[in-house]
Amino acid sequence: MLIKKIRSRVLLIDDDSLAAEMIRHMLGDSADISLQYVSDARQALAAAAEFKPTVILVDLMMPLIDGFRLIRQFRAETETEDIPVILLSSEDGPEQKVQGFAEGANDYLVKWPNKLELAARVRYHSSAYLAHRERDDAFVSLRESQAALLERTRQLEESQAALHHAQKMEAVGKLTGGVAHDFNNVLQIIGGNLQLLKYDTADNEAAQRRIAAATQGVARGARLAAQLLAFGRRQPLQPTVIHIGALLRSMDDMLRRAVGSSIVIELAVSPDAWNTLADASQLENVILNLAINARDAMHEKGRLRIEADNVILGEQEAAALGLDSGEFVSLSVIDNGEGMPPDVAERAFEPFFTTKPNGQGTGLGLSMAYGFIKQTGGHIEIDSVPGSGTTIKALLPKAREPLQEPQPLAVRPTAGGQERILIVEDEPDVRATTAELLSSLGYQVLQAENAHAALTLLEKGEKVDLIFTDVVMPGPLHSVELARRAQELIPGVQVLFTSGYTENGIVHQGRLDPGVSLLNKPYTEESLARKIRQLLCKDTNTKVGGGLAG
């Protein structure tokens, strides 16, 4: 077995230079022992800090500071408290030995010991000291490793929880998108037939009241479906450059009416706040929903503060939020209400989750805000303490384009016309109802159950002025391809898309493609008539491409 060779570093403190020469001579044959000599005991601590000895030899009898006092000084300092000290003395009395050990000496040698004994004791104490230090270093390293492992485990647990939450939200989003599509088709059938019944029962006052009530129900259902689509990040957005301060100021009256006069509203917008790129109407809905939630949390009495400022995220900070690093506009809605416990805050963005009593909330306000902010390319989070209020902070991407003054839309009549319109819709009831609505407006109507059937009609020579097509339909031919080929066959033909749930055909990265016109389901007769007239009139001053109606 090989024994590890340890190099001993000896610090000698003795006022007698002859003693130093004696010790140097006694240890001179030991290549593994190095010696540092200090004659002034007052310099001993400084010398030890610099030399870092493994053993200290201290003479007992010295002027100014004797060996006992010097040992006490060594033991009082963190750097030297554990270094072995061998007390050297010309006296062999037990009293000196007892006091020396009491002061903290590790060994006691009478001048002068055998040089082999001195070297052996130096090596022994050095080995013990270095072994203890290695043990202590190992314990420190182990504790640091354990702490690092615990921190890494915590980070992994947080990452897994965040991933699980994101996957759950994504799954729910896909589900709600599909539900909203079917729901909007059903609402379109109901709404369309109610509009036709309104004409058939024009002289029946009771029937008109019932139709009006049912129509209001359809409108409520449409808003519900829109909120589901917002959460699922499936709504077609029309982002524009917005100055957040100007938007908030324009909403001042609306916000004050929504929260009530007993709540104080404070706006704090940084004077150099950047512009953001977002759908203005949807962003207004988000701010309004957050303000109403804050009002309810404050029981209609308190202080609501809305802040806007600039934020720059580095790579690590942005990655933790699922964003790319860069510049963002921060929008915070702060209330001093009752706050949320952690389990409620964790689920607050889930659709239909609410702590309000039955009939006082759908649980879709925060989920709509979550979906919209995410679809816009930002991030939203909740910081809430029970009894101390809630802060909801959203990050919106900074706009790179300059702010432009909005152009007024030309107002077009809602009356019909005599042009030919091709309706492409796979839902027979929706197709039939829409055809009857358009016919009642005076249009000539052709019908096709899918894009392939519609293209076959056009290839046979049927001439139409406008194609009104659903976005999501079965079959090998997509509606976008139908539009492209139809415009090749009939140059100048207008195309109006409709859907209760837009997929990537006409929406990319959450934005409606340029030059695309879309009418969301469920639509009213008025919105349908107005949109069709906008397209057929081909008014260049009217914003047709990408315009949403009704």
Coordinates of C-alpha atoms in Angstrom, one line a residue:
M1 CA 0.0 0.0 0.0
L2 CA 1.4 3.4 -1.0
I3 CA 1.4 6.1 1.6
K4 CA 0.5 9.6 0.3
K5 CA 3.5 11.9 0.8
I6 CA 2.3 15.2 2.5
R7 CA 4.4 18.3 2.4
S8 CA 4.4 20.0 5.8
R9 CA 4.7 23.8 6.1
V10 CA 6.1 24.9 9.4
L11 CA 5.8 28.4 10.8
L12 CA 8.3 29.1 13.7
I13 CA 7.7 32.0 16.0
D14 CA 10.7 32.6 18.4
D15 CA 12.5 35.8 19.4
D16 CA 15.8 33.9 19.5
S17 CA 17.5 33.6 16.1
L18 CA 19.7 30.8 17.4
A19 CA 16.6 28.7 18.0
A20 CA 15.5 29.3 14.5
E21 CA 18.9 28.0 13.2
M22 CA 18.6 25.0 15.6
I23 CA 15.1 24.1 14.2
R24 CA 16.2 24.7 10.6
H25 CA 19.2 22.3 11.2
M26 CA 17.0 19.7 12.9
L27 CA 14.5 19.7 9.9
G28 CA 17.1 20.2 7.2
D29 CA 17.2 16.5 6.3
S30 CA 13.4 16.4 5.7
A31 CA 12.8 17.4 2.1
D32 CA 9.0 17.3 2.7
I33 CA 9.1 20.0 5.4
S34 CA 9.5 23.7 4.6
L35 CA 10.2 26.3 7.3
Q36 CA 9.2 29.9 7.7
Y37 CA 10.7 31.9 10.6
V38 CA 9.2 35.0 12.4
S39 CA 11.1 36.7 15.2
D40 CA 8.4 39.2 16.2
A41 CA 5.3 37.6 17.7
R42 CA 3.3 40.7 16.7
Q43 CA 3.7 39.7 13.0
A44 CA 2.7 36.1 13.6
L45 CA -0.9 36.4 12.4
A46 CA 0.0 38.2 9.2
A47 CA 2.8 35.7 8.5
A48 CA 0.4 32.8 9.0
A49 CA -2.2 34.3 6.7
E50 CA 0.4 34.7 4.0
F51 CA 2.4 31.4 4.5
K52 CA -0.6 29.2 5.3
P53 CA 1.3 26.7 7.5
T54 CA 0.2 23.2 8.4
V55 CA 2.0 23.3 11.8
I56 CA 2.9 26.3 14.0
L57 CA 5.9 26.1 16.4
V58 CA 5.6 28.7 19.2
D59 CA 8.2 29.6 21.8
L60 CA 6.7 29.9 25.3
M61 CA 8.9 32.7 26.7
M62 CA 8.9 35.8 24.4
P63 CA 8.8 39.5 25.2
L64 CA 5.6 41.5 24.5
I65 CA 3.6 38.5 23.6
D66 CA 4.2 35.1 25.3
G67 CA 3.3 31.7 23.8
F68 CA 0.0 31.4 25.7
R69 CA -1.3 34.7 24.5
L70 CA -0.2 34.0 20.9
I71 CA -2.0 30.7 20.9
R72 CA -5.2 32.5 22.1
Q73 CA -4.8 34.9 19.2
F74 CA -4.4 32.0 16.7
R75 CA -7.5 30.3 18.1
A76 CA -9.5 33.5 17.8
E77 CA -9.0 33.9 14.1
T78 CA -11.0 31.8 11.5
E79 CA -8.0 31.2 9.3
T80 CA -5.8 29.8 12.0
E81 CA -8.2 28.4 14.6
D82 CA -7.7 24.8 13.5
I83 CA -4.0 24.9 12.6
P84 CA -2.0 22.6 15.0
V85 CA 0.3 24.5 17.4
I86 CA 3.3 22.9 19.1
L87 CA 4.4 24.8 22.2
L88 CA 8.2 24.9 22.7
S89 CA 9.7 25.5 26.1
S90 CA 12.9 25.0 28.1
E91 CA 10.8 24.0 31.1
D92 CA 9.3 20.6 31.6
G93 CA 6.9 21.5 34.4
P94 CA 3.4 20.1 34.4
E95 CA 1.8 23.6 35.1
Q96 CA 3.2 24.9 31.8
K97 CA 1.9 21.9 29.9
V98 CA -1.5 22.0 31.4
Q99 CA -1.9 25.7 30.7
G100 CA -0.6 25.3 27.2
F101 CA -3.1 22.6 26.4
A102 CA -5.8 24.7 28.0
E103 CA -5.0 27.7 25.8
G104 CA -5.3 25.4 22.7
A105 CA -1.9 23.9 22.0
N106 CA -1.9 20.6 20.3
D107 CA 1.5 19.4 21.6
Y108 CA 4.3 20.4 24.0
L109 CA 8.0 19.9 23.3
V110 CA 10.9 20.6 25.7
K111 CA 13.9 22.2 24.0
W112 CA 15.6 20.5 22.4
P113 CA 13.9 17.3 21.2
N114 CA 15.5 14.7 19.0
K115 CA 15.4 15.8 15.4
L116 CA 13.7 12.6 14.3
E117 CA 11.0 13.1 17.0
L118 CA 10.5 16.7 16.0
A119 CA 10.1 15.8 12.3
A120 CA 7.8 12.9 13.2
R121 CA 5.5 15.2 15.3
V122 CA 5.5 17.9 12.6
R123 CA 4.4 15.3 10.0
Y124 CA 1.8 13.8 12.3
H125 CA 0.1 17.1 13.1
S126 CA 0.3 18.2 9.5
S127 CA -1.3 15.0 8.2
A128 CA -4.1 15.3 10.8
Y129 CA -4.7 18.9 9.9
L130 CA -4.8 18.3 6.2
A131 CA -7.0 15.3 6.6
H132 CA -9.5 17.3 8.6
R133 CA -9.4 20.1 6.1
E134 CA -10.0 17.7 3.2
R135 CA -12.9 16.2 5.2
D136 CA -14.4 19.6 5.8
D137 CA -13.9 20.6 2.2
A138 CA -15.6 17.4 1.1
F139 CA -18.5 18.1 3.4
V140 CA -18.8 21.7 2.0
S141 CA -18.6 20.4 -1.5
L142 CA -21.2 17.7 -0.7
R143 CA -23.5 20.3 0.8
E144 CA -23.1 22.6 -2.2
S145 CA -23.7 19.6 -4.6
Q146 CA -26.8 18.7 -2.6
A147 CA -28.0 22.3 -2.7
A148 CA -27.3 22.5 -6.4
L149 CA -29.1 19.2 -7.0
L150 CA -32.1 20.4 -5.0
E151 CA -32.2 23.6 -6.9
R152 CA -31.9 21.8 -10.2
T153 CA -34.7 19.4 -9.1
R154 CA -36.9 22.4 -8.2
Q155 CA -36.2 24.0 -11.6
L156 CA -37.1 20.7 -13.4
E157 CA -40.3 20.4 -11.4
E158 CA -41.2 23.9 -12.3
S159 CA -40.4 23.3 -15.9
Q160 CA -42.4 20.1 -16.0
A161 CA -45.3 21.8 -14.3
A162 CA -45.1 24.7 -16.8
L163 CA -44.9 22.2 -19.7
H164 CA -47.9 20.2 -18.3
H165 CA -49.9 23.4 -17.9
A166 CA -49.0 24.6 -21.4
Q167 CA -49.9 21.2 -22.9
K168 CA -53.2 21.2 -21.0
M169 CA -54.0 24.7 -22.2
E170 CA -53.1 23.8 -25.7
A171 CA -55.3 20.7 -25.6
V172 CA -58.2 22.7 -24.2
G173 CA -57.6 25.3 -26.8
K174 CA -57.9 22.8 -29.7
L175 CA -61.0 21.4 -28.1
T176 CA -62.6 24.8 -27.7
G177 CA -61.7 25.7 -31.3
G178 CA -63.5 22.6 -32.6
V179 CA -66.5 23.2 -30.4
A180 CA -66.7 26.8 -31.4
H181 CA -66.7 25.8 -35.1
D182 CA -69.7 23.5 -34.7
F183 CA -71.3 25.9 -32.3
N184 CA -71.0 28.8 -34.8
N185 CA -72.5 26.7 -37.6
V186 CA -75.5 25.9 -35.3
L187 CA -75.9 29.5 -34.4
Q188 CA -75.8 30.5 -38.0
I189 CA -78.6 28.1 -38.8
I190 CA -80.7 29.4 -35.9
G191 CA -79.9 33.1 -36.5
G192 CA -80.5 32.9 -40.3
N193 CA -83.8 31.2 -39.9
L194 CA -84.8 33.7 -37.2
Q195 CA -84.1 36.5 -39.7
L196 CA -86.3 34.8 -42.3
L197 CA -89.0 34.2 -39.8
K198 CA -88.9 37.9 -38.9
Y199 CA -90.1 38.7 -42.5
D200 CA -92.7 35.9 -42.5
T201 CA -94.2 37.1 -39.3
A202 CA -94.0 40.8 -39.8
D203 CA -97.6 41.4 -38.8
N204 CA -97.4 39.2 -35.7
E205 CA -96.3 41.3 -32.7
A206 CA -96.0 38.4 -30.3
A207 CA -93.9 36.4 -32.8
Q208 CA -91.6 39.4 -33.4
R209 CA -91.0 39.7 -29.6
R210 CA -90.1 36.0 -29.4
I211 CA -87.8 36.3 -32.5
A212 CA -86.1 39.3 -31.0
A213 CA -85.5 37.4 -27.7
A214 CA -84.1 34.4 -29.6
T215 CA -81.9 36.7 -31.7
Q216 CA -80.4 38.1 -28.5
G217 CA -79.7 34.5 -27.4
V218 CA -77.9 33.9 -30.7
A219 CA -75.8 37.1 -30.1
R220 CA -74.9 35.9 -26.6
G221 CA -73.9 32.5 -28.0
A222 CA -71.7 34.2 -30.7
R223 CA -69.9 36.2 -28.0
L224 CA -69.3 33.0 -26.0
A225 CA -67.9 31.3 -29.1
A226 CA -65.7 34.3 -29.8
Q227 CA -64.3 34.0 -26.3
L228 CA -63.6 30.3 -26.8
L229 CA -61.8 31.0 -30.0
A230 CA -59.8 33.8 -28.3
F231 CA -58.7 31.4 -25.6
G232 CA -57.8 28.7 -28.2
R233 CA -55.8 31.3 -30.2
R234 CA -58.0 30.6 -33.2
Q235 CA -59.4 34.0 -33.9
P236 CA -58.3 35.9 -37.0
L237 CA -56.5 38.9 -35.7
Q238 CA -56.0 42.2 -37.6
P239 CA -52.9 43.7 -35.8
T240 CA -52.2 47.4 -36.3
V241 CA -49.6 49.7 -34.7
I242 CA -51.1 51.0 -31.5
H243 CA -49.8 53.5 -29.0
I244 CA -50.9 52.0 -25.7
G245 CA -51.3 55.4 -24.0
A246 CA -53.6 56.7 -26.6
L247 CA -55.7 53.5 -26.5
L248 CA -56.0 53.7 -22.7
R249 CA -57.0 57.4 -22.8
S250 CA -59.6 56.6 -25.5
M251 CA -61.1 54.0 -23.2
D252 CA -61.2 56.2 -20.1
D253 CA -65.0 56.9 -20.2
M254 CA -65.8 53.2 -21.0
L255 CA -63.6 52.0 -18.1
R256 CA -65.1 54.4 -15.6
R257 CA -68.7 53.4 -16.6
A258 CA -67.7 49.7 -16.4
V259 CA -66.1 49.8 -12.9
G260 CA -68.3 52.4 -11.3
S261 CA -67.8 55.7 -9.6
S262 CA -66.7 54.2 -6.3
I263 CA -63.5 52.9 -7.8
V264 CA -60.6 55.3 -8.5
I265 CA -58.8 54.7 -11.8
E266 CA -55.2 55.7 -12.2
L267 CA -53.4 55.6 -15.5
A268 CA -49.6 55.6 -15.4
V269 CA -48.2 55.4 -19.0
S270 CA -44.4 56.0 -19.5
P271 CA -43.9 59.1 -21.5
D272 CA -41.6 57.2 -23.9
A273 CA -43.7 54.1 -24.1
W274 CA -43.2 52.3 -27.4
N275 CA -45.9 51.4 -29.9
T276 CA -47.2 47.8 -29.9
L277 CA -48.5 45.6 -32.7
A278 CA -51.9 44.1 -31.8
D279 CA -55.5 43.9 -32.8
A280 CA -56.9 47.1 -31.3
S281 CA -60.5 45.9 -30.7
Q282 CA -59.4 42.7 -29.1
L283 CA -56.9 44.5 -26.9
E284 CA -59.7 46.9 -25.8
N285 CA -61.8 43.8 -24.8
V286 CA -58.9 42.4 -22.8
I287 CA -58.3 45.6 -20.9
L288 CA -62.1 46.0 -20.2
N289 CA -62.3 42.4 -19.0
L290 CA -59.4 42.8 -16.7
A291 CA -60.9 46.0 -15.3
I292 CA -64.2 44.3 -14.7
N293 CA -62.5 41.4 -12.9
A294 CA -60.6 43.9 -10.8
R295 CA -63.9 45.6 -9.9
D296 CA -65.4 42.4 -8.8
A297 CA -62.3 41.5 -6.7
M298 CA -62.6 44.9 -5.0
H299 CA -66.3 44.5 -4.4
E300 CA -66.9 47.7 -6.4
K301 CA -64.8 49.9 -4.1
G302 CA -61.1 50.4 -4.3
R303 CA -58.3 51.6 -6.5
L304 CA -57.5 50.4 -10.0
R305 CA -54.2 51.2 -11.5
I306 CA -53.2 50.6 -15.1
E307 CA -49.5 50.9 -16.0
A308 CA -47.7 50.8 -19.3
D309 CA -43.9 50.8 -19.8
N310 CA -41.1 49.5 -21.9
V311 CA -39.4 46.1 -21.1
I312 CA -36.3 44.5 -22.7
L313 CA -36.0 40.8 -22.2
G314 CA -32.6 39.0 -22.4
E315 CA -32.3 35.5 -23.8
Q316 CA -32.6 33.6 -20.5
E317 CA -35.4 35.8 -19.2
A318 CA -37.3 35.5 -22.4
A319 CA -36.8 31.8 -22.7
A320 CA -38.3 31.3 -19.3
L321 CA -41.5 33.0 -20.6
G322 CA -41.5 31.1 -23.9
L323 CA -40.6 34.2 -25.8
D324 CA -37.8 35.4 -28.1
S325 CA -35.5 38.0 -26.5
G326 CA -36.2 41.6 -27.5
E327 CA -38.3 44.6 -26.8
F328 CA -41.9 44.5 -25.4
V329 CA -44.5 46.9 -24.1
S330 CA -45.6 46.0 -20.6
L331 CA -49.3 46.5 -19.6
S332 CA -50.2 45.9 -16.0
V333 CA -53.7 46.0 -14.4
I334 CA -53.4 46.4 -10.6
D335 CA -56.1 46.3 -8.0
N336 CA -56.2 46.3 -4.2
G337 CA -58.9 43.8 -3.9
E338 CA -59.2 40.5 -2.0
G339 CA -56.4 38.7 -4.1
M340 CA -56.2 35.1 -5.0
P341 CA -54.8 32.1 -3.2
P342 CA -52.1 30.2 -5.2
D343 CA -54.4 27.3 -6.3
V344 CA -56.9 29.8 -7.7
A345 CA -54.2 31.9 -9.4
E346 CA -52.8 28.8 -11.0
R347 CA -56.2 28.0 -12.7
A348 CA -57.4 31.5 -13.3
F349 CA -56.7 31.4 -17.1
E350 CA -58.6 28.2 -17.7
P351 CA -61.8 28.5 -19.6
F352 CA -65.0 28.3 -17.5
F353 CA -63.0 28.4 -14.2
T354 CA -64.5 31.0 -11.9
T355 CA -64.9 31.7 -8.2
K356 CA -67.9 33.9 -8.7
P357 CA -71.4 32.7 -7.7
N358 CA -73.6 31.0 -10.4
G359 CA -74.9 33.5 -12.9
Q360 CA -72.3 36.2 -12.2
G361 CA -69.6 35.1 -14.6
T362 CA -68.8 32.7 -17.4
G363 CA -65.1 32.2 -16.5
L364 CA -64.0 33.2 -19.9
G365 CA -62.7 36.8 -19.4
L366 CA -59.2 35.8 -18.2
S367 CA -59.0 32.9 -20.6
M368 CA -59.8 35.1 -23.5
A369 CA -57.1 37.6 -22.4
Y370 CA -54.6 34.7 -22.1
G371 CA -55.4 33.4 -25.6
F372 CA -55.2 36.8 -27.2
I373 CA -52.0 37.8 -25.6
K374 CA -50.3 34.5 -26.5
Q375 CA -51.6 34.6 -30.1
T376 CA -50.3 38.2 -30.3
G377 CA -46.8 36.9 -29.5
G378 CA -46.7 38.1 -25.9
H379 CA -47.0 36.7 -22.4
I380 CA -49.4 37.2 -19.5
E381 CA -49.1 36.3 -15.8
I382 CA -50.8 36.8 -12.5
D383 CA -49.1 38.0 -9.3
S384 CA -51.6 37.9 -6.4
V385 CA -51.5 37.8 -2.6
P386 CA -54.7 37.0 -0.7
G387 CA -55.8 40.2 1.1
S388 CA -53.3 42.4 -0.8
G389 CA -54.7 42.6 -4.3
T390 CA -53.8 41.3 -7.7
T391 CA -51.5 42.4 -10.6
I392 CA -52.0 41.0 -14.0
K393 CA -49.1 41.8 -16.3
A394 CA -49.1 41.4 -20.0
L395 CA -46.1 41.8 -22.4
L396 CA -46.9 42.8 -26.0
P397 CA -44.4 42.9 -28.8
K398 CA -43.0 46.3 -29.8
A399 CA -44.1 47.5 -33.2
R400 CA -41.4 48.0 -35.8
E401 CA -43.6 50.0 -38.1
P402 CA -44.5 53.6 -37.6
L403 CA -47.9 54.7 -36.1
Q404 CA -50.4 55.7 -38.8
E405 CA -53.6 57.7 -38.6
P406 CA -56.6 55.5 -39.1
Q407 CA -58.4 55.9 -42.4
P408 CA -62.2 56.2 -42.2
L409 CA -64.2 53.4 -43.8
A410 CA -66.6 54.4 -46.5
V411 CA -70.2 53.5 -45.5
R412 CA -72.0 51.3 -47.9
P413 CA -75.7 50.6 -48.0
T414 CA -76.9 47.3 -46.7
A415 CA -79.4 46.8 -49.6
G416 CA -78.9 43.9 -52.0
G417 CA -78.3 43.8 -55.7
Q418 CA -78.8 41.6 -58.8
E419 CA -75.4 40.0 -59.1
R420 CA -74.7 36.3 -59.2
I421 CA -73.3 34.8 -56.0
L422 CA -71.9 31.3 -55.6
I423 CA -72.4 29.9 -52.1
V424 CA -69.9 27.1 -51.1
E425 CA -70.9 25.5 -47.8
D426 CA -70.8 21.9 -46.7
E427 CA -73.5 22.3 -44.0
P428 CA -76.8 21.9 -45.9
D429 CA -78.9 23.9 -43.4
V430 CA -76.4 26.8 -43.3
R431 CA -76.2 26.7 -47.1
A432 CA -79.9 26.8 -47.6
T433 CA -80.5 29.5 -45.0
T434 CA -77.8 31.7 -46.5
A435 CA -79.1 31.2 -50.0
E436 CA -82.6 32.3 -49.0
L437 CA -81.2 35.4 -47.2
L438 CA -79.2 36.4 -50.3
S439 CA -82.2 35.7 -52.6
S440 CA -84.4 37.9 -50.4
L441 CA -81.8 40.7 -51.0
G442 CA -82.3 40.3 -54.8
Y443 CA -79.1 38.4 -55.7
Q444 CA -79.0 35.4 -58.1
V445 CA -77.7 32.4 -56.1
L446 CA -75.9 29.3 -57.0
Q447 CA -75.0 26.6 -54.5
A448 CA -72.2 24.0 -54.0
E449 CA -71.6 21.6 -51.2
N450 CA -67.8 21.8 -51.3
A451 CA -64.9 23.5 -53.1
H452 CA -64.6 20.7 -55.7
A453 CA -68.3 21.0 -56.7
A454 CA -67.9 24.8 -56.9
L455 CA -64.9 24.5 -59.2
T456 CA -66.7 22.1 -61.4
L457 CA -69.5 24.6 -61.9
L458 CA -67.1 27.3 -62.8
E459 CA -65.2 25.1 -65.2
K460 CA -68.4 24.4 -67.0
G461 CA -68.8 28.1 -67.7
E462 CA -71.0 29.4 -64.9
K463 CA -70.3 33.1 -64.5
V464 CA -70.5 34.6 -61.0
D465 CA -69.6 38.0 -59.5
L466 CA -68.8 36.8 -56.0
I467 CA -67.9 33.5 -54.3
F468 CA -69.1 33.2 -50.7
T469 CA -67.2 30.2 -49.3
D470 CA -66.7 28.5 -46.0
V471 CA -63.0 28.2 -45.0
V472 CA -63.2 24.7 -43.3
M473 CA -64.8 22.1 -45.6
P474 CA -64.1 18.4 -46.3
G475 CA -62.8 17.2 -49.6
P476 CA -59.5 17.3 -51.5
L477 CA -59.8 20.9 -52.6
H478 CA -59.4 23.7 -50.1
S479 CA -61.3 26.9 -50.2
V480 CA -58.1 29.0 -50.7
E481 CA -57.2 26.9 -53.8
L482 CA -60.8 27.3 -55.0
A483 CA -60.4 31.1 -54.7
R484 CA -57.1 31.1 -56.6
R485 CA -58.4 28.9 -59.5
A486 CA -61.7 30.8 -59.7
Q487 CA -59.9 34.1 -60.1
E488 CA -57.9 32.5 -63.0
L489 CA -61.2 31.4 -64.6
I490 CA -63.1 34.6 -63.9
P491 CA -60.7 37.6 -63.6
G492 CA -62.0 40.1 -61.1
V493 CA -64.3 37.8 -59.3
Q494 CA -64.6 38.7 -55.6
V495 CA -64.2 36.1 -52.9
L496 CA -65.6 36.4 -49.4
F497 CA -64.6 33.8 -46.9
T498 CA -66.7 32.8 -43.9
S499 CA -66.0 30.6 -40.9
G500 CA -66.8 29.9 -37.3
Y501 CA -63.2 28.7 -36.8
T502 CA -60.3 29.8 -39.1
E503 CA -57.4 27.4 -39.7
N504 CA -54.1 28.2 -41.4
G505 CA -55.8 28.5 -44.8
I506 CA -56.2 32.3 -44.5
V507 CA -54.7 33.0 -41.1
H508 CA -51.0 32.7 -40.5
Q509 CA -49.2 33.4 -37.2
G510 CA -52.6 34.6 -35.9
R511 CA -53.1 37.2 -38.6
L512 CA -55.5 37.3 -41.4
D513 CA -53.6 37.1 -44.7
P514 CA -53.3 40.4 -46.7
G515 CA -56.0 40.9 -49.3
V516 CA -58.4 38.4 -47.7
S517 CA -62.0 39.3 -46.8
L518 CA -63.6 37.3 -44.0
L519 CA -67.1 37.4 -42.4
N520 CA -67.2 35.5 -39.1
K521 CA -70.0 33.1 -38.3
P522 CA -72.6 33.6 -37.1
Y523 CA -73.4 36.7 -39.2
T524 CA -76.5 38.7 -39.5
E525 CA -78.3 39.6 -42.7
E526 CA -77.2 43.2 -42.3
S527 CA -73.5 42.3 -41.9
L528 CA -73.7 39.9 -44.8
A529 CA -75.4 42.4 -47.1
R530 CA -73.0 45.2 -46.1
K531 CA -69.9 43.1 -46.7
I532 CA -71.0 41.8 -50.1
R533 CA -71.8 45.3 -51.2
Q534 CA -68.4 46.5 -50.2
L535 CA -66.8 43.8 -52.3
L536 CA -69.1 44.1 -55.3
C537 CA -68.8 47.9 -55.4
K538 CA -65.0 47.6 -55.6
D539 CA -64.5 50.9 -53.9
T540 CA -60.8 51.5 -53.5
N541 CA -61.4 53.8 -50.6
T542 CA -63.2 51.0 -48.8
K543 CA -60.9 48.7 -46.8
V544 CA -62.0 45.4 -48.3
G545 CA -59.0 43.2 -47.9
G546 CA -58.8 41.7 -44.5
G547 CA -61.8 43.6 -43.3
L548 CA -64.1 42.0 -40.7
A549 CA -67.8 42.8 -40.8
G550 CA -70.5 42.6 -38.3

